[in-house]
Amino acid sequence: MTPTTSASAHDVSRAPIWTPSPDAVEASRIDRFAGYVAQRTGSPIETYLDLWALSVEQTDEFWTAVSEFFALIVDGEPECTVVGAMPETRWFPGLRVNYAEHALRHHGSGTAVISIDEGGTTQEMSWDDLRAQVGSVARFLREQGVTRGDRVVGYLPNSAHAVVAFLATVSLGALWSACGPDYGAAGAAARFAQLDPVVLFAADGYTWHGRPHDRRSEVAALQDLLPTVRATVHVPILSNALATAGAHAWADLLARPAPVQFERVDFNDPLWVLYSSGTTGTPKGIVHSHGGVLLEHHKLLGLHHDLGPGDRFFWYTTTNWMMWNLVVSGLLLGSTIVVYDGSPTYPNPQRLWTIAANCRARVLGVSPGYLLSCAKAGVEPARDLDLQHLEILGSTGAPLAEQQYDWVHDHVGSTIQVASVSGGTDVVSGFAGSAPNTAVWAGELSAPMLGVALEARDENGRPVVGDVGELVITEPMPSMPVFFWNDPDGTRYRTSYFETYPGLWRHGDWVIVTDRGSVLVTGRSDATLNRHGVRLGSADIYDVVEDLPEVGEALVVGIELDGGGYWMPLFVVPAPGRSLDDELRERITTAIRTHASPRHVPDEIIEVPAIPHTRTGKKIEIPIKRIVQGADVDRIIGSDTIDDLDALRYFTRFTRPDAASRTP
């Protein structure tokens, strides 16, 4: 069922809040690329939408142009550009590449990585130093027998260590996967154990809001849960003392230099494993390829964000989120990446703006929730800081409200382009966003991204313009998953994206495509939690909460609020004979923080008499979310499919007047 929000709520005749200057467009990389494509194809390209149309209508020509324009380093001759329909599409068969070789093709004393911790300690690593550290860590991995196709995992915060360990791993043709040490051992193992990893990089802890969190016991527990691990590397965040007996010290790895070497692998060979935020079961391992990521990230960062050598690129993220992978890809363009491990609001809400100013960031990425908190706290970045280098403010993770565009214009800078992006871990890239040659309208994403054949489809599968529909991708993207881990026949992969519209990718977002080609994301059509720009799996919460003897059952939903806020309540049915008192609330909160992560802690914990289910026993998170948003109970789901209709109706008392009513 399609949401009731329509384009009529947005004035499509209004003026943009930001328009690029002709000089800036002419100086941009995307303008040079458009000229290159026009010359190569003989097609006239006057506007961004002309280039976009060519990119989705002449897929072979466009992606070949990307590979040539950015001079990808390859072996072999391609049999063709693209072969096969979604989801079996393969790119440039016959070519061999390596992601790390592209990330490290830059040399010299210029800064490659700026690493900042919450205490303010800042370290800069040159390109030569980065290559040297990667070479040393890769030597260690080879000595542990790591070869092409093996899996190496990182239980690491967002520090330079993670960047080095990742590049060392993939330089060998091995696969990388990571999560932050804020996950408990069980949560990390739910992701890593399915990969049968052979080496574990593990931090001894992390700092959050000024408080150190010792994770040595979690590292020991994680080792026990990963029996295939042959070696553990201690990464010193809090102390140089080894977290577990027999671990290898990070400093010892770096003390043994070796030249970096690159194992070129097939273009479609696996690069890394990211994880879904699924609502049930073990998190899905989403596998992307070396070549697909190289194409997508050169396009996204080099063309849409206009990053190049020497530019400073800072996007607030953690290793749990795909944006970490995108930040590391700034190295592909020769840009300096900024990695920050800590709270975005410690010691004050201005923290990310301060880092951006100190690092002279040209591109800064934050979440809508952070912008909202800054507005509420009265933060004045333009007044208090030198942001003269900042040109693009990225935002992703949730729709960016109109008033937040206005706040950036008034309080950060009228010349700054607000580049709201909608994408996903599934493709580790964007579907819609902005470019140096697109205007920006408040509350809207300027256009579909290059190479993304985006449409809105109604409940009958017909394309719609000006009305809400399901976000559908009709042509393959290079960074679509090559497969899901432990999904040998591809059933889980096909079911996730291609079941609703056979042959077309359905992402799970409600969108509006306007007459002028801009895109509005109006909410999720599935049950994924999308909190403060980081998607979370409800299963991670249930696994912890429902393991408590005092809890009978639980259900969590995420509610988008007017103005860009987000409310994540946890509804709990206490065990028989118990009630939800303050002591139990504290136990639930502590358990979630300890065994899932602090980000999984709900905004409220609310007692309910029962949780409704489908007749097959599944929790009905989406209908309950819609009820809280103000939907009519009788319209959202058939009563014959529910095991307890009274339990469903009970949730009407939690309807929020400030909830964004994006569903019927």
Short mmCIF file of C-alpha atoms in Angstrom, two decimals, residues 196-418:
data_model
loop_
_atom_site.label_atom_id
_atom_site.label_comp_id
_atom_site.label_asym_id
_atom_site.label_seq_id
_atom_site.Cartn_x
_atom_site.Cartn_y
_atom_site.Cartn_z
CA ASP A 196 34.81 -18.07 9.09
CA PRO A 197 37.46 -15.35 9.43
CA VAL A 198 41.14 -16.23 9.79
CA VAL A 199 42.47 -13.01 11.38
CA LEU A 200 40.85 -10.62 13.85
CA PHE A 201 41.94 -7.01 14.40
CA ALA A 202 40.49 -5.97 17.75
CA ALA A 203 40.60 -2.72 19.70
CA ASP A 204 40.85 -2.83 23.46
CA GLY A 205 38.14 -0.20 23.81
CA TYR A 206 36.79 3.16 22.74
CA THR A 207 35.79 6.49 24.25
CA TRP A 208 32.30 7.95 24.13
CA HIS A 209 31.12 11.20 25.71
CA GLY A 210 34.35 11.51 27.65
CA ARG A 211 34.14 8.05 29.15
CA PRO A 212 36.51 5.20 28.20
CA HIS A 213 34.89 1.82 27.54
CA ASP A 214 37.20 -1.12 28.19
CA ARG A 215 36.32 -3.96 25.76
CA ARG A 216 39.04 -6.45 26.59
CA SER A 217 36.57 -8.94 28.02
CA GLU A 218 34.42 -8.59 24.88
CA VAL A 219 37.48 -9.24 22.70
CA ALA A 220 38.22 -12.42 24.64
CA ALA A 221 34.60 -13.53 24.31
CA LEU A 222 34.62 -12.71 20.60
CA GLN A 223 37.74 -14.82 20.08
CA ASP A 224 35.93 -17.77 21.64
CA LEU A 225 33.01 -17.23 19.28
CA LEU A 226 35.27 -17.19 16.22
CA PRO A 227 37.01 -20.59 16.26
CA THR A 228 38.46 -20.16 12.76
CA VAL A 229 40.60 -17.16 13.78
CA ARG A 230 44.29 -18.06 13.66
CA ALA A 231 45.68 -14.75 14.88
CA THR A 232 44.40 -11.71 16.77
CA VAL A 233 46.00 -8.28 16.47
CA HIS A 234 45.68 -5.96 19.45
CA VAL A 235 44.89 -2.41 18.34
CA PRO A 236 45.75 0.04 21.14
CA ILE A 237 43.01 2.62 21.60
CA LEU A 238 43.03 2.85 25.41
CA SER A 239 46.31 1.13 26.28
CA ASN A 240 49.28 -0.67 24.79
CA ALA A 241 48.71 -3.58 27.17
CA LEU A 242 47.59 -6.61 25.15
CA ALA A 243 43.87 -7.22 25.39
CA THR A 244 44.24 -11.01 25.34
CA ALA A 245 47.08 -13.48 25.81
CA GLY A 246 48.78 -14.45 22.59
CA ALA A 247 47.63 -11.40 20.65
CA HIS A 248 50.01 -9.63 18.31
CA ALA A 249 50.78 -5.99 19.07
CA TRP A 250 49.98 -3.46 16.37
CA ALA A 251 53.35 -1.76 16.92
CA ASP A 252 55.14 -5.05 16.29
CA LEU A 253 53.46 -5.35 12.90
CA LEU A 254 54.56 -1.85 11.89
CA ALA A 255 58.12 -2.47 13.10
CA ARG A 256 58.72 -4.88 10.22
CA PRO A 257 58.57 -2.93 6.95
CA ALA A 258 57.75 -4.49 3.61
CA PRO A 259 56.87 -3.00 0.23
CA VAL A 260 53.16 -3.01 -0.51
CA GLN A 261 52.12 -5.49 -3.21
CA PHE A 262 48.78 -5.87 -4.94
CA GLU A 263 47.01 -9.04 -5.98
CA ARG A 264 44.86 -8.12 -8.95
CA VAL A 265 41.63 -10.11 -8.88
CA ASP A 266 38.72 -10.55 -11.24
CA PHE A 267 36.70 -7.36 -11.66
CA ASN A 268 33.69 -8.98 -9.96
CA ASP A 269 35.62 -10.67 -7.14
CA PRO A 270 34.46 -9.89 -3.56
CA LEU A 271 35.98 -6.87 -1.83
CA TRP A 272 34.18 -6.62 1.50
CA VAL A 273 31.15 -7.86 3.42
CA LEU A 274 28.71 -5.33 4.85
CA TYR A 275 25.58 -6.21 6.81
CA SER A 276 21.89 -5.61 6.39
CA SER A 277 19.69 -4.13 9.06
CA GLY A 278 17.19 -6.93 8.67
CA THR A 279 14.32 -7.31 11.09
CA THR A 280 14.69 -11.04 11.63
CA GLY A 281 17.44 -13.61 11.77
CA THR A 282 21.18 -13.33 11.32
CA PRO A 283 22.29 -10.08 9.63
CA LYS A 284 22.65 -10.65 5.89
CA GLY A 285 26.21 -10.46 4.63
CA ILE A 286 26.14 -8.16 1.59
CA VAL A 287 29.14 -8.69 -0.69
CA HIS A 288 30.36 -6.02 -3.14
CA SER A 289 33.08 -6.34 -5.74
CA HIS A 290 36.43 -4.63 -6.30
CA GLY A 291 35.51 -3.34 -9.74
CA GLY A 292 31.94 -2.39 -8.97
CA VAL A 293 32.96 -0.29 -5.98
CA LEU A 294 35.78 1.35 -7.92
CA LEU A 295 33.34 2.45 -10.63
CA GLU A 296 30.62 3.63 -8.25
CA HIS A 297 32.85 5.46 -5.79
CA HIS A 298 34.89 7.23 -8.47
CA LYS A 299 31.57 8.38 -9.94
CA LEU A 300 29.96 9.35 -6.63
CA LEU A 301 32.94 11.07 -5.03
CA GLY A 302 34.76 12.30 -8.12
CA LEU A 303 31.76 13.60 -10.06
CA HIS A 304 28.92 14.22 -7.60
CA HIS A 305 31.11 15.55 -4.76
CA ASP A 306 33.86 16.85 -7.06
CA LEU A 307 36.61 15.47 -4.83
CA GLY A 308 40.15 15.51 -6.10
CA PRO A 309 43.78 15.53 -4.94
CA GLY A 310 44.33 17.59 -1.80
CA ASP A 311 40.66 18.08 -0.96
CA ARG A 312 39.75 17.36 2.68
CA PHE A 313 36.83 14.91 3.06
CA PHE A 314 35.13 14.43 6.45
CA TRP A 315 31.91 12.49 6.93
CA TYR A 316 30.90 11.54 10.45
CA THR A 317 30.48 7.78 10.60
CA THR A 318 31.44 4.60 12.40
CA THR A 319 32.85 1.34 11.08
CA ASN A 320 29.35 -0.13 11.46
CA TRP A 321 28.00 1.97 8.61
CA MET A 322 28.58 1.96 4.84
CA MET A 323 29.61 5.62 5.01
CA TRP A 324 32.89 4.46 6.54
CA ASN A 325 33.59 2.54 3.34
CA LEU A 326 32.70 5.60 1.28
CA VAL A 327 34.99 7.84 3.34
CA VAL A 328 37.94 5.48 2.79
CA SER A 329 37.19 5.69 -0.94
CA GLY A 330 38.11 9.36 -0.77
CA LEU A 331 41.66 8.01 -1.08
CA LEU A 332 40.81 6.81 -4.59
CA LEU A 333 40.59 10.45 -5.71
CA GLY A 334 43.78 11.49 -3.91
CA SER A 335 41.76 13.34 -1.26
CA THR A 336 42.69 13.60 2.39
CA ILE A 337 40.20 11.68 4.49
CA VAL A 338 39.33 12.67 8.05
CA VAL A 339 38.39 9.88 10.48
CA TYR A 340 36.95 10.75 13.87
CA ASP A 341 36.32 8.32 16.71
CA GLY A 342 33.94 9.82 19.24
CA SER A 343 30.62 11.44 19.95
CA PRO A 344 29.43 14.09 17.48
CA THR A 345 28.24 16.26 20.36
CA TYR A 346 31.09 15.99 22.88
CA PRO A 347 32.16 18.20 24.53
CA ASN A 348 29.50 20.35 22.84
CA PRO A 349 27.10 20.16 19.88
CA GLN A 350 29.50 22.16 17.72
CA ARG A 351 32.10 19.36 17.68
CA LEU A 352 31.78 18.26 14.04
CA TRP A 353 31.80 21.85 12.77
CA THR A 354 34.94 22.47 14.82
CA ILE A 355 36.68 19.46 13.30
CA ALA A 356 35.63 20.55 9.82
CA ALA A 357 37.03 24.03 10.44
CA ASN A 358 40.31 22.79 11.93
CA CYS A 359 40.85 20.28 9.13
CA ARG A 360 39.80 22.72 6.40
CA ALA A 361 37.24 20.24 5.12
CA ARG A 362 35.85 20.95 1.66
CA VAL A 363 33.15 18.29 2.02
CA LEU A 364 31.49 17.59 5.37
CA GLY A 365 28.87 14.90 5.89
CA VAL A 366 26.46 14.70 8.83
CA SER A 367 23.00 13.34 9.59
CA PRO A 368 19.66 15.19 9.65
CA GLY A 369 19.48 14.40 13.36
CA TYR A 370 22.77 16.18 13.99
CA LEU A 371 21.62 19.26 12.10
CA LEU A 372 18.38 19.27 14.09
CA SER A 373 20.27 19.03 17.39
CA CYS A 374 22.54 21.91 16.34
CA ALA A 375 19.54 24.07 15.50
CA LYS A 376 17.90 23.31 18.85
CA ALA A 377 21.15 24.01 20.72
CA GLY A 378 21.59 27.39 19.03
CA VAL A 379 24.88 26.43 17.36
CA GLU A 380 26.24 29.16 15.06
CA PRO A 381 28.99 27.61 12.89
CA ALA A 382 29.30 30.55 10.50
CA ARG A 383 29.65 33.04 13.33
CA ASP A 384 32.02 31.08 15.55
CA LEU A 385 34.25 29.17 13.13
CA ASP A 386 36.29 29.64 9.98
CA LEU A 387 34.49 27.48 7.41
CA GLN A 388 35.85 29.23 4.33
CA HIS A 389 36.99 25.91 2.84
CA LEU A 390 33.60 24.21 3.22
CA GLU A 391 31.75 24.00 -0.09
CA ILE A 392 29.51 20.94 0.22
CA LEU A 393 27.49 19.81 3.23
CA GLY A 394 26.39 16.22 2.74
CA SER A 395 23.54 14.61 4.64
CA THR A 396 22.28 11.06 4.54
CA GLY A 397 20.64 8.35 6.61
CA ALA A 398 17.17 9.93 6.61
CA PRO A 399 15.19 12.56 4.69
CA LEU A 400 16.39 16.10 5.32
CA ALA A 401 13.51 18.42 6.26
CA GLU A 402 12.95 21.72 4.43
CA GLN A 403 13.68 23.81 7.52
CA GLN A 404 17.09 22.17 7.86
CA TYR A 405 18.11 23.44 4.42
CA ASP A 406 17.06 26.89 5.59
CA TRP A 407 19.04 26.51 8.82
CA VAL A 408 22.21 25.62 6.91
CA HIS A 409 21.66 28.56 4.56
CA ASP A 410 21.23 31.00 7.46
CA HIS A 411 23.66 29.62 10.05
CA VAL A 412 26.39 27.80 8.10
CA GLY A 413 26.64 29.67 4.83
CA SER A 414 24.47 30.72 1.90
CA THR A 415 27.11 29.62 -0.61
CA ILE A 416 27.32 26.05 0.72
CA GLN A 417 25.63 23.38 -1.35
CA VAL A 418 23.43 21.10 0.75
#
